[in-house]
Short mmCIF file of C-alpha atoms in Angstrom, two decimals:
data_model
loop_
_atom_site.label_atom_id
_atom_site.label_comp_id
_atom_site.label_asym_id
_atom_site.label_seq_id
_atom_site.Cartn_x
_atom_site.Cartn_y
_atom_site.Cartn_z
CA MET A 405 -21.81 4.27 18.50
CA THR A 406 -20.05 7.33 17.08
CA ARG A 407 -16.24 7.26 16.91
CA VAL A 408 -14.23 10.38 16.11
CA VAL A 409 -10.53 10.81 15.34
CA SER A 410 -8.64 14.01 16.12
CA LEU A 411 -5.38 14.45 14.24
CA PHE A 412 -2.97 16.93 15.84
CA LEU A 413 0.05 18.50 14.11
CA PRO A 414 2.17 19.75 17.05
CA ARG A 415 5.05 21.13 15.00
CA TRP A 416 5.61 22.40 11.53
CA PRO A 417 8.21 20.66 9.33
CA THR A 418 11.51 22.43 9.83
CA ASP A 419 12.16 22.86 6.11
CA ARG A 420 8.85 24.69 5.65
CA LEU A 421 9.58 27.01 8.55
CA ARG A 422 12.97 27.74 7.02
CA ARG A 423 11.36 28.63 3.68
CA LYS A 424 8.97 31.04 5.43
CA SER A 425 11.64 32.61 7.61
CA GLY A 426 13.04 34.72 4.80
CA ASP A 427 16.56 33.65 5.77
CA ALA A 428 18.08 31.75 2.88
CA SER A 429 20.36 29.66 5.05
CA PRO A 430 19.71 29.86 8.81
CA PRO A 431 22.01 27.65 10.91
CA ALA A 432 20.98 24.00 11.02
CA ASP A 433 20.46 24.10 14.80
CA ALA A 434 18.74 27.51 14.86
CA PRO A 435 15.38 27.46 16.67
CA LEU A 436 12.55 28.35 14.29
CA VAL A 437 9.12 29.76 15.18
CA MET A 438 6.13 31.20 13.36
CA ALA A 439 4.45 34.34 14.67
CA GLY A 440 0.98 35.80 14.18
CA ARG A 441 -1.00 38.70 15.61
CA THR A 442 -3.74 38.43 18.22
CA GLY A 443 -5.08 41.97 18.58
CA ARG A 444 -2.03 44.14 19.10
CA ARG A 445 0.14 41.35 20.43
CA ARG A 446 2.47 39.27 18.29
CA LEU A 447 2.43 35.67 19.53
CA ILE A 448 4.12 32.43 18.54
CA THR A 449 1.71 30.16 16.63
CA ALA A 450 4.05 27.30 15.57
CA LEU A 451 7.57 26.14 16.29
CA ASP A 452 10.09 23.42 15.53
CA ALA A 453 11.74 20.86 17.80
CA ASN A 454 14.76 23.08 18.54
CA ALA A 455 12.57 25.92 19.82
CA GLU A 456 10.45 23.56 21.90
CA ARG A 457 13.57 22.03 23.44
CA LEU A 458 14.70 25.50 24.54
CA GLY A 459 11.44 26.08 26.41
CA VAL A 460 9.57 28.25 23.92
CA PRO A 461 5.84 27.41 24.04
CA ILE A 462 3.10 28.20 21.56
CA GLY A 463 1.29 31.39 22.62
CA MET A 464 4.36 33.14 24.07
CA ALA A 465 4.89 36.77 23.09
CA VAL A 466 7.55 37.15 20.41
CA THR A 467 9.45 39.79 22.35
CA LYS A 468 9.69 37.51 25.37
CA ALA A 469 10.80 34.58 23.23
CA GLN A 470 13.54 36.69 21.59
CA ALA A 471 14.81 37.71 25.02
CA LEU A 472 14.71 34.10 26.21
CA VAL A 473 16.37 32.55 23.13
CA PRO A 474 19.05 34.59 21.33
CA GLY A 475 19.25 33.83 17.62
CA LEU A 476 15.60 32.85 17.34
CA VAL A 477 14.50 32.70 13.67
CA ILE A 478 10.98 34.08 13.19
CA ALA A 479 8.63 33.57 10.24
CA ASP A 480 5.38 35.47 9.75
CA SER A 481 2.29 33.27 9.69
CA ASP A 482 -0.14 33.36 6.79
CA PRO A 483 -3.60 32.38 8.10
CA THR A 484 -5.02 31.94 4.59
CA ALA A 485 -2.18 29.65 3.53
CA GLU A 486 -2.43 27.67 6.76
CA THR A 487 -6.15 27.14 6.26
CA ASP A 488 -5.54 26.02 2.68
CA GLY A 489 -2.91 23.59 3.92
CA LEU A 490 -5.29 22.09 6.48
CA ASN A 491 -8.01 21.78 3.83
CA LYS A 492 -5.62 19.88 1.56
CA LEU A 493 -4.83 17.50 4.42
CA ALA A 494 -8.56 17.11 5.01
CA LEU A 495 -9.11 16.15 1.37
CA TRP A 496 -6.27 13.62 1.68
CA ALA A 497 -7.96 12.06 4.72
CA LEU A 498 -11.33 12.17 2.91
CA GLN A 499 -9.99 9.95 0.15
CA ARG A 500 -8.09 7.51 2.37
CA VAL A 501 -9.73 7.34 5.78
CA SER A 502 -13.37 8.43 6.01
CA PRO A 503 -15.94 10.48 4.08
CA VAL A 504 -16.61 12.78 7.06
CA VAL A 505 -13.50 14.96 7.53
CA MET A 506 -13.16 18.58 8.56
CA ALA A 507 -10.25 20.94 9.22
CA ASP A 508 -9.83 21.79 12.92
CA PRO A 509 -7.83 25.06 12.85
CA PRO A 510 -5.18 25.95 13.62
CA ASP A 511 -3.38 22.64 14.02
CA GLY A 512 -5.45 19.58 13.21
CA LEU A 513 -8.21 17.59 11.56
CA VAL A 514 -11.33 15.94 12.92
CA ILE A 515 -12.54 12.72 11.27
CA ASP A 516 -15.74 10.79 11.93
CA THR A 517 -14.66 7.15 11.47
CA THR A 518 -17.86 5.48 12.66
CA GLY A 519 -18.05 2.16 10.81
CA ALA A 520 -14.95 2.84 8.70
CA ASP A 521 -12.20 1.45 10.95
CA HIS A 522 -12.74 -2.16 9.78
CA LEU A 523 -11.59 -1.11 6.31
CA HIS A 524 -8.19 -0.26 7.82
CA GLY A 525 -7.73 -3.27 10.11
CA GLY A 526 -9.15 -1.69 13.27
CA GLU A 527 -8.69 1.60 15.08
CA ASP A 528 -5.11 0.94 16.23
CA ALA A 529 -3.98 0.04 12.72
CA MET A 530 -5.87 3.00 11.25
CA LEU A 531 -4.16 5.53 13.55
CA ALA A 532 -0.74 3.93 13.04
CA ASP A 533 -1.14 4.11 9.27
CA MET A 534 -2.12 7.80 9.38
CA ILE A 535 0.87 8.68 11.56
CA ARG A 536 3.20 6.66 9.35
CA ARG A 537 1.98 8.41 6.20
CA PHE A 538 2.48 11.85 7.74
CA ALA A 539 5.95 10.85 8.98
CA ALA A 540 6.88 9.81 5.44
CA ALA A 541 6.08 13.41 4.41
CA ALA A 542 8.27 14.75 7.28
CA VAL A 543 5.21 15.90 9.24
CA GLU A 544 4.93 14.99 12.91
CA ALA A 545 1.39 14.00 13.89
CA ARG A 546 -0.47 12.66 16.90
CA ALA A 547 -3.87 11.01 16.70
CA ALA A 548 -6.58 9.91 19.10
CA VAL A 549 -9.95 8.23 18.63
CA ALA A 550 -12.80 8.57 21.14
CA ASP A 551 -16.59 8.73 21.35
CA THR A 552 -16.73 12.50 20.80
CA TRP A 553 -14.90 15.24 18.97
CA GLY A 554 -14.08 17.04 22.22
CA ALA A 555 -12.65 13.93 23.88
CA ALA A 556 -10.53 13.00 20.86
CA HIS A 557 -9.28 16.61 20.54
CA ALA A 558 -8.21 16.61 24.21
CA ALA A 559 -6.55 13.18 24.09
CA ALA A 560 -4.51 13.97 20.96
CA ARG A 561 -3.12 17.18 22.44
CA PHE A 562 -2.73 16.50 26.14
CA LEU A 563 -1.92 12.78 26.53
CA ALA A 564 1.37 13.17 24.61
CA ARG A 565 1.28 9.85 22.76
CA PRO A 566 1.67 9.29 19.02
CA ALA A 567 -1.61 7.36 18.93
CA ILE A 568 -4.21 6.53 21.55
CA VAL A 569 -7.56 4.74 21.41
CA ILE A 570 -10.03 5.75 24.12
CA PRO A 571 -12.33 2.73 24.57
CA PRO A 572 -16.07 3.35 24.21
CA ARG A 573 -17.83 4.70 27.32
CA GLU A 574 -14.52 5.60 29.02
CA THR A 575 -14.51 9.24 27.96
CA GLU A 576 -15.26 10.77 31.37
CA ALA A 577 -12.52 8.80 33.14
CA MET A 578 -9.97 10.01 30.56
CA LEU A 579 -11.08 13.65 30.73
CA ARG A 580 -11.03 13.99 34.53
CA THR A 581 -7.24 14.27 34.82
CA LEU A 582 -6.72 16.68 31.91
CA PRO A 583 -6.18 20.45 32.33
CA LEU A 584 -8.97 22.95 31.67
CA SER A 585 -7.42 24.07 28.38
CA ALA A 586 -8.29 20.64 26.94
CA LEU A 587 -11.94 21.77 26.81
CA ARG A 588 -11.25 24.24 23.97
CA LEU A 589 -12.24 27.22 26.14
CA ASP A 590 -10.91 30.69 25.39
CA PRO A 591 -7.76 31.64 27.35
CA GLY A 592 -9.58 34.31 29.37
CA THR A 593 -12.12 31.81 30.72
CA VAL A 594 -9.36 29.32 31.56
CA SER A 595 -7.45 32.04 33.42
CA ASP A 596 -10.56 33.01 35.41
CA LEU A 597 -11.20 29.38 36.33
CA HIS A 598 -7.60 29.04 37.53
CA THR A 599 -8.11 32.11 39.69
CA LEU A 600 -11.02 30.32 41.37
CA GLY A 601 -8.81 27.29 42.05
CA PHE A 602 -9.94 24.94 39.24
CA GLU A 603 -7.10 23.03 37.57
CA THR A 604 -8.59 19.89 35.96
CA ILE A 605 -11.73 18.98 34.06
CA GLY A 606 -12.69 16.56 36.82
CA GLU A 607 -12.93 19.42 39.30
CA LEU A 608 -15.40 21.17 36.99
CA LEU A 609 -17.46 18.00 36.53
CA ASP A 610 -17.94 17.75 40.31
CA GLN A 611 -19.32 21.29 40.59
CA PRO A 612 -22.99 22.37 40.32
CA ARG A 613 -23.75 23.69 36.85
CA ALA A 614 -25.90 26.70 37.78
CA PRO A 615 -23.08 28.71 39.44
CA LEU A 616 -20.73 27.97 36.52
CA THR A 617 -23.31 29.15 34.01
CA LEU A 618 -24.14 32.23 36.06
CA ARG A 619 -20.45 33.21 36.37
CA PHE A 620 -19.06 32.23 32.93
CA GLY A 621 -22.11 31.91 30.68
CA PRO A 622 -23.16 28.76 28.80
CA GLU A 623 -19.81 28.08 27.10
CA VAL A 624 -18.18 26.08 29.93
CA VAL A 625 -21.14 23.73 30.40
CA ARG A 626 -21.60 23.40 26.63
CA ARG A 627 -18.00 22.31 26.14
CA LEU A 628 -18.34 19.79 28.97
CA ASP A 629 -21.49 18.33 27.43
CA GLN A 630 -19.92 18.16 23.97
CA ALA A 631 -16.86 16.33 25.28
CA LEU A 632 -19.05 13.85 27.19
CA GLY A 633 -21.43 13.31 24.28
CA ARG A 634 -24.49 14.73 26.01
CA ILE A 635 -25.10 17.18 23.18
CA ALA A 636 -24.17 16.64 19.55
CA GLU A 637 -21.24 18.32 17.87
CA PRO A 638 -21.61 17.37 14.21
CA VAL A 639 -18.65 17.27 11.85
CA ASP A 640 -19.36 19.30 8.69
CA PRO A 641 -17.46 17.35 6.00
CA ILE A 642 -15.23 19.15 3.56
CA ARG A 643 -16.04 18.80 -0.11
CA SER A 644 -14.11 19.57 -3.29
CA PRO A 645 -15.73 20.88 -6.48
CA GLU A 646 -13.62 18.37 -8.41
CA LEU A 647 -15.47 15.40 -6.88
CA VAL A 648 -18.31 13.84 -8.87
CA GLU A 649 -21.36 14.11 -6.61
CA VAL A 650 -25.13 13.67 -6.81
CA ARG A 651 -27.68 14.27 -4.06
CA LYS A 652 -31.34 13.89 -3.24
CA ALA A 653 -33.23 15.99 -0.67
CA PHE A 654 -36.56 14.69 0.61
CA ALA A 655 -39.61 16.76 1.42
CA GLU A 656 -40.47 14.20 4.10
CA PRO A 657 -37.76 12.17 5.90
CA ILE A 658 -37.41 8.53 4.83
CA GLY A 659 -36.38 5.54 6.93
CA ALA A 660 -37.70 2.29 5.43
CA PRO A 661 -34.93 0.07 4.00
CA GLU A 662 -36.92 -0.48 0.80
CA THR A 663 -37.24 3.27 0.23
CA ILE A 664 -33.55 3.88 0.95
CA SER A 665 -32.59 1.05 -1.42
CA ARG A 666 -34.77 2.50 -4.19
CA TYR A 667 -33.12 5.90 -3.94
CA ILE A 668 -29.67 4.33 -3.86
CA ALA A 669 -30.44 2.91 -7.30
CA LYS A 670 -31.57 6.32 -8.58
CA LEU A 671 -28.47 8.07 -7.22
CA ALA A 672 -26.16 5.40 -8.66
CA ASP A 673 -27.77 5.79 -12.07
CA ALA A 674 -27.35 9.58 -11.98
CA LEU A 675 -23.72 9.30 -10.79
CA CYS A 676 -22.80 6.82 -13.53
CA HIS A 677 -24.28 9.14 -16.19
CA GLU A 678 -22.09 11.96 -14.90
CA LEU A 679 -19.03 9.69 -14.76
CA GLU A 680 -19.69 8.62 -18.36
CA ARG A 681 -19.93 12.24 -19.45
CA ARG A 682 -16.51 12.89 -17.92
CA GLY A 683 -14.96 9.64 -19.19
CA LEU A 684 -14.32 8.40 -15.66
CA GLY A 685 -14.91 5.30 -13.60
CA ALA A 686 -15.33 5.26 -9.82
CA ARG A 687 -12.75 3.52 -7.62
CA ARG A 688 -14.01 4.66 -4.20
CA LEU A 689 -17.47 5.95 -3.33
CA ASP A 690 -19.23 7.38 -0.29
CA LEU A 691 -22.96 7.33 0.38
CA LEU A 692 -23.86 9.85 3.06
CA PHE A 693 -27.14 10.01 4.95
CA HIS A 694 -28.00 13.33 6.62
CA ARG A 695 -30.47 12.59 9.41
CA VAL A 696 -33.05 14.97 10.84
CA ASP A 697 -31.23 15.04 14.20
CA ASN A 698 -28.28 16.81 12.50
CA THR A 699 -26.07 13.70 12.57
CA MET A 700 -24.69 11.72 9.69
CA GLN A 701 -24.39 8.07 8.70
CA PHE A 702 -22.34 6.83 5.77
CA ILE A 703 -21.29 3.81 3.74
CA ARG A 704 -17.92 3.65 1.96
CA VAL A 705 -17.22 1.10 -0.77
CA GLY A 706 -14.29 0.59 -3.09
CA THR A 707 -13.70 -1.17 -6.38
CA ALA A 708 -10.64 -2.95 -7.70
CA GLN A 709 -11.02 -1.34 -11.13
CA PRO A 710 -12.75 1.81 -12.42
CA VAL A 711 -16.50 1.14 -12.55
CA ARG A 712 -19.59 2.98 -13.76
CA ASP A 713 -22.12 0.15 -13.80
CA PRO A 714 -25.11 1.26 -11.66
CA ARG A 715 -26.24 -2.29 -10.83
CA ARG A 716 -22.81 -3.22 -9.57
CA LEU A 717 -22.55 -0.15 -7.37
CA VAL A 718 -26.05 -0.66 -5.98
CA ARG A 719 -25.19 -4.24 -5.02
CA LEU A 720 -22.12 -3.08 -3.08
CA PHE A 721 -24.10 -0.48 -1.15
CA ARG A 722 -27.04 -2.79 -0.44
CA ASP A 723 -24.67 -5.35 1.07
CA ARG A 724 -23.86 -2.83 3.81
CA LEU A 725 -27.20 -1.07 4.12
CA GLU A 726 -27.91 -2.88 7.39
CA THR A 727 -25.12 -0.85 9.05
CA VAL A 728 -27.10 2.39 8.55
CA ASP A 729 -29.33 3.61 11.35
CA PRO A 730 -31.87 6.09 9.88
CA GLY A 731 -32.86 7.30 13.36
CA PHE A 732 -35.90 9.58 13.12
CA GLY A 733 -35.48 9.83 9.36
CA ILE A 734 -33.08 10.76 6.56
CA GLU A 735 -33.61 14.11 4.88
CA ILE A 736 -30.68 14.16 2.41
CA MET A 737 -28.76 11.39 0.61
CA VAL A 738 -25.47 12.18 -1.13
CA LEU A 739 -23.51 9.83 -3.38
CA VAL A 740 -19.99 10.98 -4.23
CA ALA A 741 -17.10 9.38 -6.12
CA ILE A 742 -14.15 10.50 -4.02
CA HIS A 743 -11.66 8.65 -6.22
CA ALA A 744 -12.22 8.28 -9.96
CA GLU A 745 -9.95 7.23 -12.80
CA PRO A 746 -10.20 7.44 -16.60
CA LEU A 747 -12.33 4.63 -18.06
CA ARG A 748 -12.30 4.13 -21.82
CA GLU A 749 -15.00 2.40 -23.81
CA LYS A 750 -14.30 -1.26 -24.50
CA GLN A 751 -15.49 -3.49 -27.33
CA THR A 752 -17.58 -6.38 -26.04
CA ILE A 753 -17.36 -9.94 -27.35
CA SER A 754 -19.53 -10.09 -30.48
CA SER A 755 -18.40 -13.29 -32.20
CA LEU A 756 -19.40 -16.82 -31.32
CA ILE A 757 -15.84 -18.04 -31.83
CA GLU A 758 -14.22 -15.52 -29.51
CA GLU A 759 -13.43 -16.66 -26.00
CA PRO A 760 -15.11 -14.52 -23.32
CA GLU A 761 -12.71 -12.77 -21.01
CA SER A 762 -12.86 -13.91 -17.42
CA ASP A 763 -13.75 -11.08 -15.03
CA VAL A 764 -13.60 -11.68 -11.28
CA SER A 765 -13.48 -8.01 -10.35
CA ASP A 766 -17.12 -8.10 -9.19
CA LEU A 767 -16.31 -10.92 -6.74
CA VAL A 768 -13.17 -9.11 -5.60
CA ASP A 769 -15.19 -5.97 -4.89
CA VAL A 770 -17.76 -7.85 -2.82
CA LEU A 771 -15.09 -9.62 -0.75
CA ALA A 772 -12.95 -6.49 -0.29
CA ASN A 773 -15.90 -4.47 1.03
CA ARG A 774 -16.93 -7.23 3.40
CA VAL A 775 -13.56 -8.13 4.93
CA GLY A 776 -11.52 -5.00 4.16
CA GLU A 777 -9.14 -4.15 1.33
CA HIS A 778 -6.08 -4.80 3.50
CA ARG A 779 -7.01 -8.50 3.88
CA LEU A 780 -7.39 -9.24 0.18
CA CYS A 781 -4.30 -9.77 -1.93
CA ARG A 782 -2.45 -12.20 -4.14
CA PHE A 783 1.15 -13.35 -4.14
CA VAL A 784 3.69 -12.76 -6.89
CA PRO A 785 7.31 -13.82 -7.29
CA VAL A 786 10.18 -11.49 -6.47
CA GLN A 787 13.75 -11.87 -7.65
CA SER A 788 15.51 -12.96 -4.46
CA ASP A 789 17.75 -15.85 -3.47
CA VAL A 790 16.37 -15.90 0.08
CA PRO A 791 13.06 -17.86 0.01
CA GLU A 792 11.07 -15.67 2.42
CA ARG A 793 11.97 -12.61 0.33
CA SER A 794 10.94 -14.18 -2.97
CA VAL A 795 7.21 -13.53 -2.43
CA ALA A 796 5.34 -10.22 -2.34
CA ARG A 797 1.72 -9.22 -1.76
CA ILE A 798 -0.04 -7.10 -4.35
CA ALA A 799 -3.62 -6.01 -5.02
CA PRO A 800 -5.88 -8.83 -6.28
CA LEU A 801 -6.27 -7.37 -9.78
CA ALA A 802 -2.89 -5.70 -10.15
CA PRO A 803 -1.24 -6.33 -13.54
CA GLU A 804 1.09 -9.26 -13.91
CA THR A 805 4.73 -8.52 -13.15
CA GLY A 806 6.05 -11.06 -15.66
CA LEU A 807 8.41 -12.58 -13.09
CA THR A 808 8.66 -16.29 -12.29
CA TRP A 809 10.53 -18.34 -9.72
CA ASP A 810 13.70 -19.57 -11.39
CA GLY A 811 15.62 -22.68 -10.46
CA ASP A 812 15.44 -26.44 -10.88
CA TRP A 813 14.74 -27.19 -7.23
CA PRO A 814 11.04 -27.33 -6.30
CA ARG A 815 9.63 -25.04 -3.66
CA PRO A 816 6.93 -26.00 -1.13
CA PRO A 817 3.42 -24.67 -1.87
CA ARG A 818 3.09 -23.71 1.79
CA LEU A 819 5.93 -21.47 2.97
CA LEU A 820 5.84 -20.58 6.65
CA PRO A 821 5.77 -16.84 7.45
CA ARG A 822 9.15 -17.26 9.12
CA PRO A 823 11.41 -20.29 9.67
CA GLU A 824 10.63 -22.14 12.90
CA PRO A 825 13.40 -23.90 14.90
CA VAL A 826 13.31 -27.70 15.20
CA GLU A 827 15.27 -30.27 17.18
CA THR A 828 17.17 -32.72 14.99
CA MET A 829 19.98 -35.27 14.86
CA ALA A 830 22.19 -35.14 11.75
CA LEU A 831 25.76 -35.86 10.73
CA LEU A 832 27.81 -32.88 9.69
CA PRO A 833 28.60 -31.35 7.29
CA ASP A 834 26.09 -32.35 4.58
CA HIS A 835 23.92 -35.23 5.82
CA PRO A 836 20.15 -34.82 6.23
CA PRO A 837 18.54 -35.27 9.67
CA VAL A 838 17.63 -38.74 10.94
CA TRP A 839 14.62 -37.30 12.79
CA PHE A 840 13.29 -33.91 13.82
CA THR A 841 10.86 -32.58 16.43
CA TRP A 842 8.52 -29.76 15.46
CA ARG A 843 5.75 -28.29 17.60
CA GLY A 844 6.10 -31.11 20.14
CA VAL A 845 5.83 -33.98 17.61
CA ARG A 846 8.82 -36.16 16.76
CA ARG A 847 9.02 -37.35 13.13
CA ARG A 848 11.36 -40.02 11.81
CA ILE A 849 12.74 -39.33 8.35
CA ARG A 850 12.53 -42.10 5.75
CA ARG A 851 13.75 -40.27 2.66
CA ALA A 852 15.66 -37.04 2.04
CA ASP A 853 17.02 -35.08 -0.91
CA GLY A 854 19.65 -32.37 -0.69
CA PRO A 855 21.46 -30.29 0.23
CA GLU A 856 20.50 -27.25 -1.84
CA ARG A 857 22.81 -24.45 -0.79
CA VAL A 858 21.37 -20.93 -0.59
CA ARG A 859 23.74 -18.09 0.14
CA GLY A 860 22.86 -14.74 1.70
CA GLU A 861 22.32 -11.63 -0.38
CA TRP A 862 25.67 -10.05 0.44
CA TRP A 863 25.07 -7.20 -2.02
CA LYS A 864 22.12 -6.05 0.13
CA ARG A 865 23.32 -6.75 3.68
CA ASP A 866 26.90 -6.94 4.94
CA ALA A 867 25.81 -9.39 7.64
CA GLU A 868 24.97 -11.94 4.92
CA LEU A 869 28.40 -11.85 3.31
CA THR A 870 29.25 -15.34 4.60
CA ALA A 871 25.72 -16.57 5.47
CA VAL A 872 24.80 -20.01 4.16
CA ARG A 873 21.72 -22.24 4.34
CA ASP A 874 21.59 -25.91 3.34
CA TYR A 875 18.04 -26.98 2.43
CA PHE A 876 16.72 -30.58 2.44
CA ARG A 877 13.44 -32.06 1.24
CA VAL A 878 12.52 -34.79 3.70
CA GLU A 879 9.69 -37.33 4.05
CA ASP A 880 8.59 -38.88 7.35
CA ASP A 881 7.05 -42.28 8.18
CA THR A 882 3.51 -41.04 7.40
CA GLY A 883 4.41 -39.73 3.94
CA GLU A 884 4.37 -36.05 4.92
CA ARG A 885 7.08 -34.00 3.23
CA TYR A 886 8.83 -30.98 4.71
CA TRP A 887 11.43 -28.40 3.79
CA LEU A 888 14.23 -28.15 6.38
CA PHE A 889 17.45 -26.19 6.40
CA ARG A 890 20.56 -25.88 8.51
CA SER A 891 21.84 -22.37 9.14
CA GLY A 892 25.52 -22.62 8.20
CA ASP A 893 27.65 -24.92 6.09
CA GLY A 894 28.41 -27.35 8.91
CA GLU A 895 32.07 -26.42 9.04
CA HIS A 896 32.67 -22.68 9.50
CA GLU A 897 31.27 -20.79 12.49
CA ASP A 898 30.83 -17.51 10.60
CA SER A 899 28.49 -19.15 8.06
CA GLY A 900 25.61 -19.55 10.53
CA SER A 901 24.48 -20.89 13.89
CA HIS A 902 24.31 -24.50 12.60
CA ARG A 903 20.81 -24.79 14.06
CA TRP A 904 18.01 -26.48 12.10
CA PHE A 905 14.74 -24.89 10.98
CA ILE A 906 11.60 -25.88 9.12
CA HIS A 907 10.63 -23.45 6.39
CA GLY A 908 7.83 -25.09 4.38
CA ILE A 909 5.50 -28.02 3.85
CA PHE A 910 4.99 -29.95 0.59
CA GLY A 911 1.58 -31.33 -0.36
#
């Protein structure tokens, strides 16, 4: 089933509006808007939070806005620059989200994420990550994913949530309550429909189609059908001339898995020759299938290191070939390296006495493309006195940091994600527990070693200026060993709560 994301940029970053306003230093609280011409009228096309708070909407005439809000700062819009900006955002999403991305002027992107959400941890995680990345660049964004472009476009703009996932087959129920402008109709048609008493999309859905078509032409019914998925609305993906790309067009559509697999090998060989000519290796690749019904299927794979080995790339694509539905046939196949890095030639082992270098990158690539890059990592030490902060996740094949865990006291091989409280009985201030109860099981302690005192990182957090933990290694009657600590020094109240926690398991 097709899934489409609509990314909506409701407001321009204030600093960019200030740069375009021509005023070197407008007041910090001055409302800022951008104006463009529609025919002879000059209308507001973008605004900041201050202008929106004062009741200035997009589409209002500039003269009316100036009369409504004294001191309004106005910048002239540049349609060419705005289109270029959207295209740059589309290329960013192409490399990080999905291979099928298109600008949706004047204020958004549309992304076909069918089959790509698992690489980001699911649709909710994918939308949250996109919004977080835009927020880090001081750009406010809202995103919605639905079965169709029209439904996602409407949800992102009219449900007023940072991120929303419309479950499959619930498009019509979501659309019924939205205003007519959510259908992407021209303002004149919306105004005429309001004159006839229509306010919501649901009211249109309940009407016979023939009178609507006779009165307003085919546009109203076409937009309804596109939003509901009754007719296709393909996303024409943006492409950059800088991307390394090869394609194959077929005189007769193909559909057999064996035929598709054979042409994957030919495309991979051609792509690797071009990458070698440019001195590059692919890190992320897209294989796009243009079907005869004007829809598109795709496979995205990634590699942990730059690669230009055709056999390795073919194996990655063939592992996911079963996810492709050729429909009535595929007429064009396109293989593109959307992310490539320099790859220098390397001397291979040529002596019998030289030790071969271990290379697990092939295995890492297979696992990452099956379970998702976000689920594959390795742990490295971090310089921190607090145990749960002394471990970090990095990419599986990231270079070694050179750090080690210092200290004479051993650490448990299994550290819990966060300390869990336990019930204990112990003599204060520095005796180990006699027993403890964890997850409903009471364990009697036979041996204990400690305390090891760990102080808070007062140079990072003022709240840890007097924080203390006393750690003990303990062994129960069954020989199981655990890592317990008491929050506090056992004497001073400001050093901790004096409650006991389990933090790790030995063996």
